[in-house]
mmCIF file of C-alpha atoms in Angstrom:
data_model
loop_
_atom_site.group_PDB
_atom_site.id
_atom_site.type_symbol
_atom_site.label_atom_id
_atom_site.label_comp_id
_atom_site.label_asym_id
_atom_site.label_seq_id
_atom_site.Cartn_x
_atom_site.Cartn_y
_atom_site.Cartn_z
ATOM 1 C CA MET T 1 -0.045 -0.060 -0.156
ATOM 2 C CA SER T 2 1.129 3.443 -0.805
ATOM 3 C CA GLU T 3 1.708 6.290 1.832
ATOM 4 C CA ASN T 4 -1.649 7.880 1.078
ATOM 5 C CA GLN T 5 -3.597 5.045 1.932
ATOM 6 C CA GLN T 6 -2.378 5.450 5.815
ATOM 7 C CA ASP T 7 -5.867 7.037 6.996
ATOM 8 C CA ALA T 8 -7.391 4.695 9.334
ATOM 9 C CA SER T 9 -8.922 7.409 11.661
ATOM 10 C CA ASN T 10 -12.259 5.602 11.030
ATOM 11 C CA VAL T 11 -10.910 2.724 13.136
ATOM 12 C CA THR T 12 -11.513 3.747 16.793
ATOM 13 C CA LEU T 13 -11.455 0.914 19.470
ATOM 14 C CA LEU T 14 -10.962 -0.214 22.984
ATOM 15 C CA PHE T 15 -7.232 -0.721 23.842
ATOM 16 C CA TYR T 16 -5.991 0.886 20.561
ATOM 17 C CA ARG T 17 -4.325 4.310 20.563
ATOM 18 C CA GLU T 18 -2.558 4.896 17.130
ATOM 19 C CA ILE T 19 -4.170 2.764 14.561
ATOM 20 C CA THR T 20 -2.392 2.905 11.114
ATOM 21 C CA VAL T 21 -2.784 0.889 8.107
ATOM 22 C CA LEU T 22 0.145 -1.654 7.746
ATOM 23 C CA ASN T 23 2.308 -1.141 4.559
ATOM 24 C CA PRO T 24 5.885 -2.186 3.687
ATOM 25 C CA GLN T 25 6.953 1.121 2.870
ATOM 26 C CA ARG T 26 6.278 2.299 6.451
ATOM 27 C CA HIS T 27 6.469 -0.781 8.253
ATOM 28 C CA GLY T 28 8.885 -2.797 6.366
ATOM 29 C CA GLY T 29 11.445 -3.324 9.030
ATOM 30 C CA LEU T 30 8.967 -3.807 11.996
ATOM 31 C CA LYS T 31 8.573 -6.903 14.155
ATOM 32 C CA ILE T 32 6.307 -8.123 16.615
ATOM 33 C CA GLY T 33 7.551 -9.519 19.990
ATOM 34 C CA THR T 34 5.947 -11.472 22.618
ATOM 35 C CA PRO T 35 3.603 -9.317 24.817
ATOM 36 C CA PRO T 36 5.342 -8.961 28.339
ATOM 37 C CA ASP T 37 2.001 -8.696 29.862
ATOM 38 C CA GLN T 38 -1.705 -7.319 29.212
ATOM 39 C CA SER T 39 -1.309 -4.048 30.727
ATOM 40 C CA PHE T 40 -3.321 -2.593 27.805
ATOM 41 C CA ALA T 41 -6.108 -4.278 29.272
ATOM 42 C CA ALA T 42 -5.896 -3.338 32.813
ATOM 43 C CA HIS T 43 -8.612 -0.520 32.848
ATOM 44 C CA THR T 44 -11.671 -2.166 31.413
ATOM 45 C CA ASN T 45 -14.254 -4.349 33.301
ATOM 46 C CA SER T 46 -15.580 -6.027 29.915
ATOM 47 C CA VAL T 47 -14.524 -7.119 26.438
ATOM 48 C CA PRO T 48 -16.654 -7.854 23.382
ATOM 49 C CA LEU T 49 -17.000 -11.456 22.482
ATOM 50 C CA VAL T 50 -18.250 -13.405 19.572
ATOM 51 C CA GLY T 51 -20.874 -16.184 19.742
ATOM 52 C CA VAL T 52 -18.427 -19.139 18.949
ATOM 53 C CA GLU T 53 -16.518 -18.008 22.284
ATOM 54 C CA PHE T 54 -19.274 -18.446 24.440
ATOM 55 C CA VAL T 55 -18.572 -22.346 24.980
ATOM 56 C CA GLU T 56 -15.009 -21.394 26.458
ATOM 57 C CA CYS T 57 -16.048 -18.328 28.033
ATOM 58 C CA CYS T 58 -18.822 -19.526 30.010
ATOM 59 C CA ARG T 59 -16.434 -21.602 32.282
ATOM 60 C CA GLU T 60 -14.837 -18.573 33.656
ATOM 61 C CA TYR T 61 -16.564 -15.336 32.738
ATOM 62 C CA PRO T 62 -20.145 -13.844 33.085
ATOM 63 C CA VAL T 63 -21.512 -13.501 29.756
ATOM 64 C CA VAL T 64 -23.931 -10.600 29.326
ATOM 65 C CA PHE T 65 -25.328 -8.451 26.409
ATOM 66 C CA ALA T 66 -24.433 -4.789 26.530
ATOM 67 C CA GLN T 67 -26.548 -2.137 24.721
ATOM 68 C CA GLY T 68 -24.793 0.373 22.474
ATOM 69 C CA GLU T 69 -25.564 3.918 21.973
ATOM 70 C CA ASN T 70 -27.303 3.120 18.618
ATOM 71 C CA GLY T 71 -29.588 0.948 20.590
ATOM 72 C CA THR T 72 -27.851 -2.502 19.098
ATOM 73 C CA PHE T 73 -26.737 -5.267 21.496
ATOM 74 C CA ASN T 74 -23.325 -7.268 21.692
ATOM 75 C CA PRO T 75 -22.260 -9.733 23.927
ATOM 76 C CA VAL T 76 -19.332 -9.123 26.488
ATOM 77 C CA ALA T 77 -17.396 -11.022 28.962
ATOM 78 C CA VAL T 78 -17.566 -9.095 32.420
ATOM 79 C CA LEU T 79 -14.192 -8.746 33.940
ATOM 80 C CA GLY T 80 -14.606 -6.709 37.142
ATOM 81 C CA LEU T 81 -17.139 -5.450 39.532
ATOM 82 C CA GLU T 82 -16.161 -1.917 39.311
ATOM 83 C CA ASN T 83 -15.555 0.617 36.506
ATOM 84 C CA SER T 84 -11.956 0.161 34.954
ATOM 85 C CA GLU T 85 -11.674 -3.110 37.016
ATOM 86 C CA ASN T 86 -10.160 -6.281 35.276
ATOM 87 C CA LEU T 87 -9.855 -8.978 37.816
ATOM 88 C CA PHE T 88 -8.200 -11.587 35.430
ATOM 89 C CA LEU T 89 -5.024 -9.891 35.594
ATOM 90 C CA ASP T 90 -2.488 -10.822 38.305
ATOM 91 C CA GLU T 91 0.303 -8.813 40.049
ATOM 92 C CA GLY T 92 2.476 -9.014 37.091
ATOM 93 C CA LEU T 93 -0.509 -7.730 34.734
ATOM 94 C CA ALA T 94 -0.474 -11.202 33.107
ATOM 95 C CA TRP T 95 -4.108 -12.843 32.283
ATOM 96 C CA LYS T 96 -4.857 -15.267 34.688
ATOM 97 C CA ALA T 97 -7.531 -17.634 32.796
ATOM 98 C CA ASN T 98 -7.703 -20.584 30.825
ATOM 99 C CA TYR T 99 -9.256 -18.742 27.783
ATOM 100 C CA VAL T 100 -8.363 -15.330 26.809
ATOM 101 C CA PRO T 101 -10.965 -13.470 24.527
ATOM 102 C CA ALA T 102 -10.266 -13.066 21.004
ATOM 103 C CA PHE T 103 -10.716 -9.258 21.298
ATOM 104 C CA VAL T 104 -7.897 -9.356 23.522
ATOM 105 C CA ARG T 105 -5.595 -11.670 21.499
ATOM 106 C CA ARG T 106 -5.720 -9.997 18.306
ATOM 107 C CA TYR T 107 -4.243 -6.854 19.699
ATOM 108 C CA PRO T 108 -2.285 -4.780 18.491
ATOM 109 C CA PHE T 109 -3.910 -5.748 15.033
ATOM 110 C CA VAL T 110 -7.415 -4.915 13.450
ATOM 111 C CA LEU T 111 -9.044 -4.859 10.227
ATOM 112 C CA GLY T 112 -9.920 -1.313 9.011
ATOM 113 C CA ASP T 113 -12.379 -0.401 6.237
ATOM 114 C CA ASN T 114 -11.047 0.290 2.781
ATOM 115 C CA PRO T 115 -13.017 2.576 0.995
ATOM 116 C CA GLN T 116 -11.192 1.944 -2.087
ATOM 117 C CA ASN T 117 -12.030 -1.612 -2.398
ATOM 118 C CA PRO T 118 -14.720 -2.948 0.691
ATOM 119 C CA THR T 119 -14.289 -6.551 0.133
ATOM 120 C CA GLN T 120 -10.382 -6.175 1.116
ATOM 121 C CA PRO T 121 -10.124 -4.630 4.515
ATOM 122 C CA TRP T 122 -6.911 -3.152 5.358
ATOM 123 C CA VAL T 123 -4.705 -4.750 7.905
ATOM 124 C CA CYS T 124 -4.037 -2.122 10.697
ATOM 125 C CA VAL T 125 -1.687 -1.859 13.690
ATOM 126 C CA ASP T 126 -1.370 0.011 16.931
ATOM 127 C CA GLU T 127 1.766 1.745 16.513
ATOM 128 C CA SER T 128 2.085 2.577 20.186
ATOM 129 C CA CYS T 129 2.103 -1.071 21.067
ATOM 130 C CA PRO T 130 5.246 -1.504 23.117
ATOM 131 C CA TRP T 131 6.384 -4.932 21.886
ATOM 132 C CA LEU T 132 6.121 -3.699 18.103
ATOM 133 C CA GLY T 133 9.717 -2.493 17.014
ATOM 134 C CA GLU T 134 12.657 -3.417 15.074
ATOM 135 C CA ASP T 135 14.919 -5.495 17.401
ATOM 136 C CA GLN T 136 13.205 -8.806 17.991
ATOM 137 C CA GLY T 137 10.383 -11.097 17.066
ATOM 138 C CA GLU T 138 8.272 -12.138 13.796
ATOM 139 C CA PRO T 139 8.644 -9.798 10.978
ATOM 140 C CA LEU T 140 5.587 -8.325 9.461
ATOM 141 C CA PHE T 141 7.256 -8.128 5.981
ATOM 142 C CA VAL T 142 9.674 -9.969 3.792
ATOM 143 C CA GLY T 143 10.805 -7.536 1.112
ATOM 144 C CA ASP T 144 7.554 -5.809 0.129
ATOM 145 C CA LYS T 145 5.669 -9.185 0.891
ATOM 146 C CA PRO T 146 3.333 -9.873 4.019
ATOM 147 C CA SER T 147 5.249 -12.422 6.129
ATOM 148 C CA VAL T 148 3.766 -15.759 6.849
ATOM 149 C CA PHE T 149 3.053 -14.445 10.478
ATOM 150 C CA LEU T 150 1.087 -11.494 9.131
ATOM 151 C CA ASN T 151 -0.738 -13.775 6.624
ATOM 152 C CA GLN T 152 -1.583 -15.908 9.533
ATOM 153 C CA THR T 153 -2.770 -12.843 11.345
ATOM 154 C CA LEU T 154 -4.903 -11.415 8.315
ATOM 155 C CA SER T 155 -6.655 -15.025 8.506
ATOM 156 C CA PHE T 156 -7.431 -14.663 12.075
ATOM 157 C CA LEU T 157 -8.584 -11.115 11.875
ATOM 158 C CA THR T 158 -10.684 -12.190 8.905
ATOM 159 C CA ASP T 159 -12.330 -14.933 10.722
ATOM 160 C CA TYR T 160 -12.823 -12.938 13.571
ATOM 161 C CA ASN T 161 -14.892 -10.252 11.686
ATOM 162 C CA LEU T 162 -16.966 -12.897 9.938
ATOM 163 C CA GLN T 163 -17.959 -14.318 13.517
ATOM 164 C CA SER T 164 -18.436 -10.819 14.719
ATOM 165 C CA GLN T 165 -21.098 -10.362 11.902
ATOM 166 C CA ARG T 166 -22.616 -13.750 12.674
ATOM 167 C CA THR T 167 -22.781 -12.521 16.420
ATOM 168 C CA VAL T 168 -24.594 -8.971 15.177
ATOM 169 C CA ASP T 169 -27.191 -11.370 13.289
ATOM 170 C CA PHE T 170 -27.631 -13.321 16.469
ATOM 171 C CA CYS T 171 -28.102 -10.484 18.872
ATOM 172 C CA SER T 172 -30.768 -9.100 16.183
ATOM 173 C CA LYS T 173 -32.470 -12.342 16.411
ATOM 174 C CA LEU T 174 -32.735 -12.227 20.224
ATOM 175 C CA VAL T 175 -34.302 -8.685 20.168
ATOM 176 C CA ASP T 176 -36.719 -9.673 17.571
ATOM 177 C CA LEU T 177 -37.699 -12.628 19.280
ATOM 178 C CA GLY T 178 -38.179 -10.682 22.615
ATOM 179 C CA LEU T 179 -35.754 -12.572 24.397
ATOM 180 C CA LEU T 180 -33.413 -9.949 26.135
ATOM 181 C CA LYS T 181 -34.344 -8.365 29.580
ATOM 182 C CA GLU T 182 -32.395 -5.890 31.528
ATOM 183 C CA GLN T 183 -30.993 -7.256 34.692
ATOM 184 C CA GLN T 184 -28.689 -6.279 37.540
ATOM 185 C CA ALA T 185 -26.104 -8.294 39.141
ATOM 186 C CA GLN T 186 -25.398 -7.774 42.673
ATOM 187 C CA ALA T 187 -22.501 -9.169 44.667
ATOM 188 C CA THR T 188 -21.330 -9.240 47.986
ATOM 189 C CA ALA T 189 -17.829 -10.095 48.884
ATOM 190 C CA ASP T 190 -15.603 -9.505 52.128
ATOM 191 C CA GLY T 191 -18.832 -7.462 53.558
ATOM 192 C CA LYS T 192 -18.829 -5.176 50.500
ATOM 193 C CA SER T 193 -21.644 -4.786 48.108
ATOM 194 C CA PHE T 194 -21.465 -4.240 44.373
ATOM 195 C CA THR T 195 -24.059 -3.784 41.665
ATOM 196 C CA LEU T 196 -23.636 -3.927 37.903
ATOM 197 C CA SER T 197 -26.392 -2.211 36.261
ATOM 198 C CA GLY T 198 -27.007 -2.007 32.340
ATOM 199 C CA LEU T 199 -26.790 -5.821 31.983
ATOM 200 C CA TRP T 200 -28.855 -7.687 29.592
ATOM 201 C CA ALA T 201 -29.505 -11.176 29.604
ATOM 202 C CA VAL T 202 -31.822 -13.878 27.786
ATOM 203 C CA ASP T 203 -35.118 -14.251 29.733
ATOM 204 C CA GLU T 204 -35.586 -17.835 30.308
ATOM 205 C CA ALA T 205 -39.363 -17.611 30.811
ATOM 206 C CA ALA T 206 -39.617 -15.817 27.344
ATOM 207 C CA LEU T 207 -37.410 -18.723 25.814
ATOM 208 C CA LEU T 208 -39.734 -21.268 26.958
ATOM 209 C CA GLN T 209 -42.637 -19.598 25.415
ATOM 210 C CA LEU T 210 -41.118 -19.763 21.870
ATOM 211 C CA ASP T 211 -42.906 -21.324 19.148
ATOM 212 C CA ALA T 212 -41.568 -24.754 18.604
ATOM 213 C CA ASP T 213 -40.343 -23.615 14.941
ATOM 214 C CA LYS T 214 -38.370 -20.665 16.322
ATOM 215 C CA VAL T 215 -36.626 -22.993 18.917
ATOM 216 C CA GLN T 216 -35.843 -25.358 15.977
ATOM 217 C CA GLU T 217 -34.329 -22.604 13.991
ATOM 218 C CA LEU T 218 -32.188 -21.776 16.821
ATOM 219 C CA PHE T 219 -31.164 -25.248 17.465
ATOM 220 C CA LYS T 220 -30.245 -25.954 13.778
ATOM 221 C CA SER T 221 -28.086 -22.722 13.824
ATOM 222 C CA GLY T 222 -26.187 -23.430 16.765
ATOM 223 C CA GLU T 223 -27.293 -20.397 18.342
ATOM 224 C CA LEU T 224 -29.888 -22.265 20.833
ATOM 225 C CA ALA T 225 -26.495 -23.530 22.274
ATOM 226 C CA TRP T 226 -24.851 -20.111 22.558
ATOM 227 C CA ILE T 227 -28.190 -18.971 24.639
ATOM 228 C CA TYR T 228 -27.569 -21.938 27.123
ATOM 229 C CA PHE T 229 -23.782 -21.217 27.482
ATOM 230 C CA HIS T 230 -24.686 -17.719 28.258
ATOM 231 C CA LEU T 231 -27.203 -18.522 30.707
ATOM 232 C CA ALA T 232 -24.749 -20.908 32.635
ATOM 233 C CA SER T 233 -22.091 -18.174 32.518
ATOM 234 C CA LEU T 234 -24.098 -16.000 34.973
ATOM 235 C CA ALA T 235 -23.116 -18.109 37.731
ATOM 236 C CA ASN T 236 -19.552 -16.538 37.238
ATOM 237 C CA PHE T 237 -20.374 -13.442 38.771
ATOM 238 C CA ARG T 238 -19.913 -15.485 42.086
ATOM 239 C CA ARG T 239 -16.354 -16.092 40.763
ATOM 240 C CA LEU T 240 -15.694 -12.605 40.198
ATOM 241 C CA ALA T 241 -16.719 -11.679 43.829
ATOM 242 C CA GLU T 242 -14.427 -14.337 45.018
ATOM 243 C CA ARG T 243 -11.589 -12.765 42.813
ATOM 244 C CA LYS T 244 -12.484 -9.401 44.284
ATOM 245 C CA ALA T 245 -12.297 -10.509 47.756
ATOM 246 C CA ALA T 246 -9.249 -12.953 47.280
ATOM 247 C CA LYS T 247 -11.365 -15.945 47.569
ATOM 248 C CA VAL T 248 -13.403 -14.783 50.625
ATOM 249 C CA PRO T 249 -16.748 -16.811 50.372
ATOM 250 C CA ALA T 250 -19.169 -14.393 48.389
ATOM 251 C CA ALA T 251 -22.860 -14.100 47.819
ATOM 252 C CA VAL T 252 -24.314 -13.159 44.439
ATOM 253 C CA ALA T 253 -27.794 -12.636 43.309
ATOM 254 C CA LEU T 254 -28.962 -11.633 39.511
ATOM 255 C CA HIS T 255 -32.256 -9.476 39.241
#
């Protein structure tokens, strides 16, 4: 790509500060090292998910739905009981969980819209990423061609975006079926009470009232499993409270 294709200002995302379109002229000498930690995620209490992640996330994270400013919904993994709190980072800011959400793992890369060719999005990178440099790691380019690593990254990002669109469609279906209900999560740990509001979850009573053909449609698409993974994950608010209180016994209720 030429230098005049570097405007990626339409891409604004959690974690990312200096998003730039990758090209061999500007980034030919860059390498990506191993992340020393996940400090970039230290001050967020939730991250977006795609539906295919529910099966892994439901074992460790509460999976709920958040409503955006435009009224649409998307699933998130809840990471903390307070604003700007991530209880899944240890003292060294390493992620302490068996599964790390793909939104976190893809950093510092992301796909950006290419107005010149919408079917071929740009591969972008956060130039402020501390482990991006010229000293050590995997090269991003070999000559003027993408490296094996960058091609693998493109494949991962492309699949992530496809799953993101599938998840958008899933959330729209939940709304159309009247299955989402606003709730609060209340947790008590070590004598302190915490309330998380603005959460949406599938209403089990409404789910049980669905017509058989609608249930069959959800079953065949695999989305009924997503719903039950989500519902099972709500028990993980207790685990968040235990993390908050350093494993002091906790009480949790979802209303």
